Amino acid sequence: MKSPLDADGRRPGLRRMAAALLVGTALIGAPVGAVLAFGAPAVAQSQPAPVVPAPLVTAASGSFAGLVHQVMPGVVNVSITGHEGPARIADRDGGPRERGGQAIHGAGSGFIIDPAGYIVTNNHVVKDADEITVTLDDGTVLPAKVVGTDPKTDLALIKVKADKTLTAVEWGDSDAAQVGDWVMAVGNPYGLGGTVTAGIVSARGRDINSNPLEDFLQIDAPINPGNSGGPSFDAGGKVIGINSEIYSPSGGSVGIGFAIPSNLAKTVIAQLREHGSVRRGWLGVQIQALTPELAEAAGLDSARGALVAEVQKNSPALKAGLHQGDVIVSFGGKPVAQSKDLPRLVAETATGTTVPVGVLRNGKARTLSVDIVLQPKQVES
């Protein structure tokens, strides 16, 4: 994970898992074309789920079969056709025409959160799509439309119309997931729909320099290109993560996968459903991590909190009296253990609310009240 960044700002070996194909070669660098280009079906059919409720996974049972039967009807395959890069421009008469860009065909995963047809997936699965197709567990194929996307968290909400009641899965509590807990991933790797893998939560709070709000769960349940957007379930059959990226030198699973925590995803998806976009709060500071040396210079007993490097003009932080050199140790009553905690806490705060911000200034604690406003475009915190 400490390898230098490559040309596009990402670490070598880090792969997003939407199996988007371009001239038979995966955009992510994995050889996914071998599955889809040689006559193999893009979507594999899975068996109908039994009607009888199944038991949860237990150490005594030694089987995930009951859990699979419980959740499988709520997991879908997502296929897209589209163009990467500039593809559509307007003629003078107002009609569209194509110029530039390259045709792509991609496959990912998703899961139903509402019987009305709302489906969660990754933004990178659908971002270049002209057409989206969803295949249900029973083989039903439905067109889908985008309700909203959020590139910062790599989440998207799409919707289908069906002539039957769909089976939805339930959100779980990702904060309750502990390292060592069972986790089961379901998805569409390499176009092989209905694939189930199992493992454990390997780590929490992973920062892989993908976005400023990331707080990934690391899992060792094998996930591969095409698993993107699919769910990771806990032993109770609740979604605790959305599978998004892997770390791999080859493009395939080496047991290091990353899932967006459900508690982060729930708030984003709720806003996408209501507004079609995410309305984030804004504090208006530039921050940096506290090293032991900086903590000592600030009069702290440990390197905790977020050091304010700059207070932006006309920002809520400036109006509330935050200063350069302050160390923010809590926000809205929640601790800021590391600098990366603050952007996420601010972004999750509803605009128009006033929150207490705990700071240490010259070693002395004080609490400021900040009026959170809507985040301007191209501003991170």
XYZ file of C-alpha atoms in Angstrom:
381
model
C 0.000 0.000 0.000
C 3.033 2.314 0.227
C 4.030 2.116 -3.404
C 4.400 5.477 -5.182
C 1.445 6.980 -7.009
C 1.275 6.330 -10.716
C 0.596 8.931 -13.421
C -3.122 9.289 -12.756
C -2.651 9.689 -9.029
C -3.513 6.125 -8.061
C -1.303 3.486 -6.545
C -0.059 0.721 -8.850
C -2.081 -2.409 -8.283
C -5.225 -0.629 -7.067
C -8.114 -1.668 -9.283
C -11.708 -0.626 -9.515
C -13.762 -3.668 -10.272
C -16.372 -2.726 -12.858
C -15.659 -5.053 -15.752
C -15.774 -2.266 -18.335
C -14.424 -3.511 -21.640
C -12.698 -1.468 -24.316
C -11.734 -3.249 -27.543
C -11.652 -6.513 -25.604
C -9.377 -5.171 -22.861
C -10.511 -4.123 -19.414
C -10.065 -0.458 -18.616
C -8.820 -1.493 -15.210
C -6.114 -3.611 -16.742
C -7.506 -7.025 -15.865
C -8.120 -9.563 -18.667
C -11.892 -9.606 -18.251
C -12.456 -9.788 -22.005
C -11.666 -13.507 -21.924
C -14.934 -14.189 -20.153
C -17.216 -11.960 -22.179
C -15.608 -12.102 -25.618
C -15.520 -15.836 -26.275
C -19.186 -16.701 -26.125
C -19.595 -17.046 -22.383
C -22.867 -15.518 -21.186
C -22.439 -12.059 -19.710
C -24.830 -12.999 -16.907
C -24.998 -16.375 -15.232
C -28.356 -17.568 -13.950
C -28.684 -18.551 -10.326
C -31.206 -20.895 -8.763
C -34.453 -19.487 -7.329
C -34.315 -18.865 -3.612
C -36.229 -21.307 -1.405
C -39.366 -20.081 0.308
C -38.443 -21.488 3.714
C -36.445 -18.962 5.800
C -32.870 -20.122 6.247
C -30.761 -20.011 9.386
C -27.993 -17.463 9.783
C -24.337 -18.323 9.502
C -22.921 -19.803 12.689
C -19.601 -21.329 13.556
C -21.423 -24.562 14.385
C -23.210 -24.837 11.028
C -20.077 -24.310 8.955
C -22.205 -23.328 5.933
C -23.255 -20.106 4.238
C -26.033 -21.804 2.240
C -28.876 -20.476 4.356
C -27.542 -16.948 4.172
C -27.113 -17.202 0.395
C -30.733 -18.297 -0.051
C -31.879 -15.422 2.112
C -30.099 -12.595 0.295
C -29.554 -13.770 -3.287
C -32.886 -12.475 -4.691
C -31.869 -8.947 -3.666
C -28.576 -8.924 -5.594
C -28.486 -7.981 -9.295
C -26.106 -7.844 -12.231
C -25.602 -4.451 -13.883
C -24.560 -4.192 -17.543
C -23.840 -0.993 -19.423
C -23.117 0.190 -22.925
C -21.704 3.622 -23.478
C -18.710 5.717 -24.429
C -15.596 6.689 -22.574
C -14.494 10.277 -22.999
C -16.192 12.878 -25.234
C -18.901 11.058 -27.136
C -21.912 13.275 -27.755
C -22.060 16.810 -29.065
C -24.937 18.977 -30.218
C -25.491 19.919 -33.847
C -26.488 23.448 -34.728
C -30.052 22.298 -35.221
C -30.101 20.922 -31.674
C -29.773 17.250 -32.590
C -27.024 15.141 -31.002
C -24.273 13.413 -32.917
C -21.290 11.341 -31.854
C -17.681 12.369 -32.168
C -14.668 10.975 -30.360
C -14.789 8.632 -27.410
C -14.654 4.859 -27.600
C -17.491 2.391 -27.198
C -17.452 0.375 -23.997
C -19.431 -2.534 -22.636
C -19.247 -3.086 -18.917
C -20.549 -5.308 -16.164
C -20.897 -4.689 -12.456
C -23.131 -5.558 -9.550
C -25.785 -3.965 -7.389
C -28.413 -4.670 -4.761
C -32.072 -3.765 -4.294
C -32.837 -1.541 -1.285
C -36.530 -0.950 -2.016
C -39.122 -3.249 -3.624
C -40.130 -0.257 -5.744
C -36.982 -0.876 -7.794
C -34.241 1.273 -6.245
C -30.801 -0.314 -6.655
C -27.423 0.695 -5.215
C -24.219 0.305 -7.232
C -20.911 2.123 -7.767
C -20.645 5.398 -9.645
C -17.758 4.014 -11.699
C -20.006 1.186 -12.904
C -22.542 3.526 -14.551
C -20.770 6.851 -15.058
C -20.117 6.385 -18.799
C -23.361 4.533 -19.537
C -25.700 5.379 -22.390
C -27.850 2.385 -21.512
C -28.074 0.367 -18.296
C -29.519 -3.128 -18.016
C -30.237 -4.948 -14.762
C -30.580 -8.720 -14.546
C -32.411 -10.097 -11.521
C -31.568 -13.328 -9.754
C -34.396 -15.149 -11.590
C -33.065 -14.055 -14.996
C -35.486 -11.182 -15.580
C -33.803 -8.425 -17.608
C -34.926 -4.828 -17.033
C -33.774 -1.438 -18.311
C -32.610 0.960 -15.619
C -32.152 4.694 -15.289
C -29.837 6.710 -13.081
C -31.499 8.455 -10.135
C -28.318 10.100 -8.900
C -24.559 9.658 -8.550
C -21.887 10.789 -6.110
C -18.339 10.584 -7.503
C -16.755 11.537 -4.168
C -17.937 8.351 -2.495
C -18.204 6.351 -5.741
C -21.877 5.570 -5.116
C -24.846 5.574 -7.484
C -28.568 4.924 -7.227
C -30.418 3.481 -10.205
C -34.036 2.391 -10.661
C -35.964 -0.239 -12.591
C -39.671 -0.805 -13.206
C -40.890 -4.349 -12.730
C -44.313 -5.963 -13.055
C -43.748 -7.818 -9.802
C -42.693 -7.029 -6.260
C -38.918 -7.120 -5.968
C -36.996 -8.532 -3.031
C -34.895 -5.990 -1.163
C -32.012 -6.525 1.222
C -31.500 -4.542 4.425
C -28.791 -2.117 5.458
C -26.610 -3.216 8.350
C -24.498 -1.288 10.853
C -20.954 -1.076 9.529
C -19.792 0.573 12.754
C -20.628 -2.666 14.557
C -18.481 -4.780 12.223
C -15.335 -5.940 13.958
C -12.075 -7.157 12.517
C -12.407 -10.921 12.311
C -16.186 -10.961 11.712
C -17.567 -13.094 8.889
C -18.395 -11.300 5.649
C -19.950 -12.665 2.462
C -19.693 -10.955 -0.932
C -22.200 -11.535 -3.751
C -21.810 -10.209 -7.269
C -21.000 -10.542 -10.950
C -17.210 -11.105 -11.262
C -16.008 -11.415 -14.850
C -19.654 -11.610 -15.944
C -20.314 -14.706 -13.819
C -23.482 -13.527 -12.090
C -24.684 -14.945 -8.800
C -21.176 -15.616 -7.484
C -20.717 -15.910 -3.710
C -17.443 -15.665 -1.780
C -16.764 -15.506 1.941
C -14.064 -14.268 4.290
C -13.608 -11.909 7.190
C -13.334 -8.199 7.862
C -9.563 -7.759 7.647
C -9.289 -4.135 8.774
C -11.327 -0.984 9.303
C -10.855 2.652 8.358
C -8.592 2.055 5.379
C -7.412 5.161 3.503
C -6.235 4.294 -0.017
C -6.106 7.861 -1.392
C -9.176 7.278 -3.531
C -11.321 10.150 -2.229
C -11.319 12.572 0.733
C -14.282 10.874 2.406
C -13.099 7.286 2.268
C -13.256 5.027 5.290
C -13.080 1.593 3.671
C -13.669 -1.770 5.256
C -10.928 -4.122 4.107
C -12.153 -7.654 3.449
C -10.487 -10.866 2.319
C -13.583 -12.386 0.711
C -12.390 -12.720 -2.920
C -13.798 -9.954 -5.144
C -12.818 -9.317 -8.745
C -13.646 -7.085 -11.742
C -17.435 -7.097 -12.013
C -18.004 -7.257 -8.233
C -18.099 -3.450 -8.117
C -21.316 -2.163 -6.590
C -22.205 -5.510 -5.072
C -22.909 -6.025 -1.372
C -20.877 -7.486 1.441
C -23.163 -9.077 4.024
C -22.611 -9.738 7.696
C -23.586 -13.060 9.252
C -27.112 -11.761 9.803
C -27.712 -11.059 6.121
C -27.421 -7.260 6.393
C -25.384 -5.131 3.974
C -22.369 -3.682 5.779
C -20.336 -2.701 2.712
C -20.440 -1.939 -1.004
C -17.548 -3.650 -2.774
C -15.608 -1.042 -4.704
C -11.899 -1.628 -5.201
C -9.157 -4.215 -4.869
C -5.415 -4.079 -4.413
C -3.755 -6.402 -6.889
C -0.631 -6.557 -9.040
C -2.431 -8.809 -11.525
C -5.935 -7.306 -11.715
C -7.489 -10.314 -9.965
C -8.159 -11.011 -6.307
C -5.238 -11.504 -3.970
C -7.423 -11.277 -0.887
C -7.262 -7.495 -0.401
C -10.586 -5.861 -1.177
C -12.190 -2.614 -0.088
C -15.862 -1.959 0.637
C -17.606 1.362 1.277
C -19.112 1.174 4.796
C -22.890 0.958 4.873
C -23.228 3.770 7.406
C -21.510 6.158 5.002
C -23.472 4.830 2.040
C -26.893 5.098 3.721
C -26.714 8.869 4.120
C -25.432 9.369 0.567
C -28.054 7.093 -0.994
C -30.856 8.787 0.942
C -29.828 12.146 -0.522
C -29.472 10.734 -4.020
C -32.988 9.379 -3.766
C -34.407 12.671 -2.520
C -32.375 15.209 -4.499
C -30.506 13.299 -7.215
C -27.254 14.642 -5.762
C -25.548 15.031 -2.395
C -25.770 18.286 -0.457
C -22.763 18.367 1.840
C -21.981 20.671 4.705
C -19.019 23.048 4.558
C -16.716 24.204 7.354
C -14.080 26.040 5.325
C -10.669 24.963 6.629
C -7.581 23.361 5.189
C -6.244 20.745 7.583
C -3.206 18.557 8.012
C -2.388 15.495 10.044
C -0.774 15.912 13.433
C 2.647 14.330 13.787
C 4.060 13.676 17.257
C 6.342 16.689 16.766
C 3.463 18.998 15.810
C 1.389 17.674 18.695
C 4.178 18.444 21.140
C 4.590 21.938 19.712
C 0.834 22.503 20.122
C 0.987 21.427 23.746
C -0.897 18.159 23.256
C -0.234 14.957 25.124
C -0.812 12.872 21.972
C -1.159 13.245 18.195
C -4.953 13.436 18.010
C -7.270 15.725 16.110
C -6.939 17.775 12.929
C -4.534 20.706 12.714
C -5.995 23.803 11.020
C -3.480 24.908 8.402
C -5.667 27.611 6.863
C -9.068 29.187 7.447
C -10.792 30.116 4.206
C -12.305 33.517 3.524
C -16.035 34.025 4.112
C -16.272 30.538 5.581
C -18.321 29.271 8.532
C -15.030 28.484 10.276
C -13.832 32.090 10.011
C -17.140 33.460 11.246
C -17.078 31.075 14.204
C -13.599 32.207 15.240
C -11.427 29.262 14.208
C -7.743 30.170 13.852
C -4.779 28.790 12.002
C -2.944 26.502 14.417
C -6.098 25.355 16.221
C -6.440 21.623 16.697
C -9.989 20.354 16.127
C -10.588 17.430 18.485
C -14.369 17.045 18.158
C -17.118 18.006 15.748
C -20.817 17.850 16.497
C -20.125 15.914 19.676
C -18.113 13.230 17.854
C -14.371 12.796 18.399
C -11.883 13.681 15.681
C -9.198 11.076 16.323
C -7.371 11.699 13.040
C -7.415 14.481 10.488
C -9.217 12.250 7.964
C -12.217 12.013 10.320
C -13.092 15.699 9.991
C -14.034 15.970 6.273
C -16.390 13.025 6.631
C -18.068 14.415 9.768
C -18.516 17.821 8.132
C -19.842 16.353 4.880
C -22.430 14.302 6.765
C -23.737 17.341 8.646
C -27.013 18.806 7.406
C -26.734 22.327 6.072
C -28.379 25.044 8.113
C -27.477 23.429 11.424
C -25.290 24.792 14.215
C -22.777 22.366 15.671
C -20.277 22.558 18.529
C -16.633 22.257 17.528
C -14.102 21.351 20.195
C -10.668 22.897 19.665
C -7.374 23.115 21.473
C -5.678 26.494 21.178
C -2.297 26.952 22.791
C -2.990 23.818 24.800
C -6.290 25.119 26.194
C -9.656 23.582 25.342
C -12.573 25.628 24.098
C -15.830 25.042 22.235
C -16.969 27.107 19.253
C -20.391 27.105 17.579
C -20.324 26.834 13.787
C -23.207 27.396 11.382
C -22.787 24.805 8.643
C -23.724 25.887 5.100
C -23.908 24.132 1.745
C -20.518 23.127 0.404
C -19.479 25.239 -2.600
C -18.440 23.451 -5.750
C -14.842 22.175 -5.904
C -14.362 22.560 -2.136
C -13.419 19.533 -0.043
C -13.958 20.510 3.628
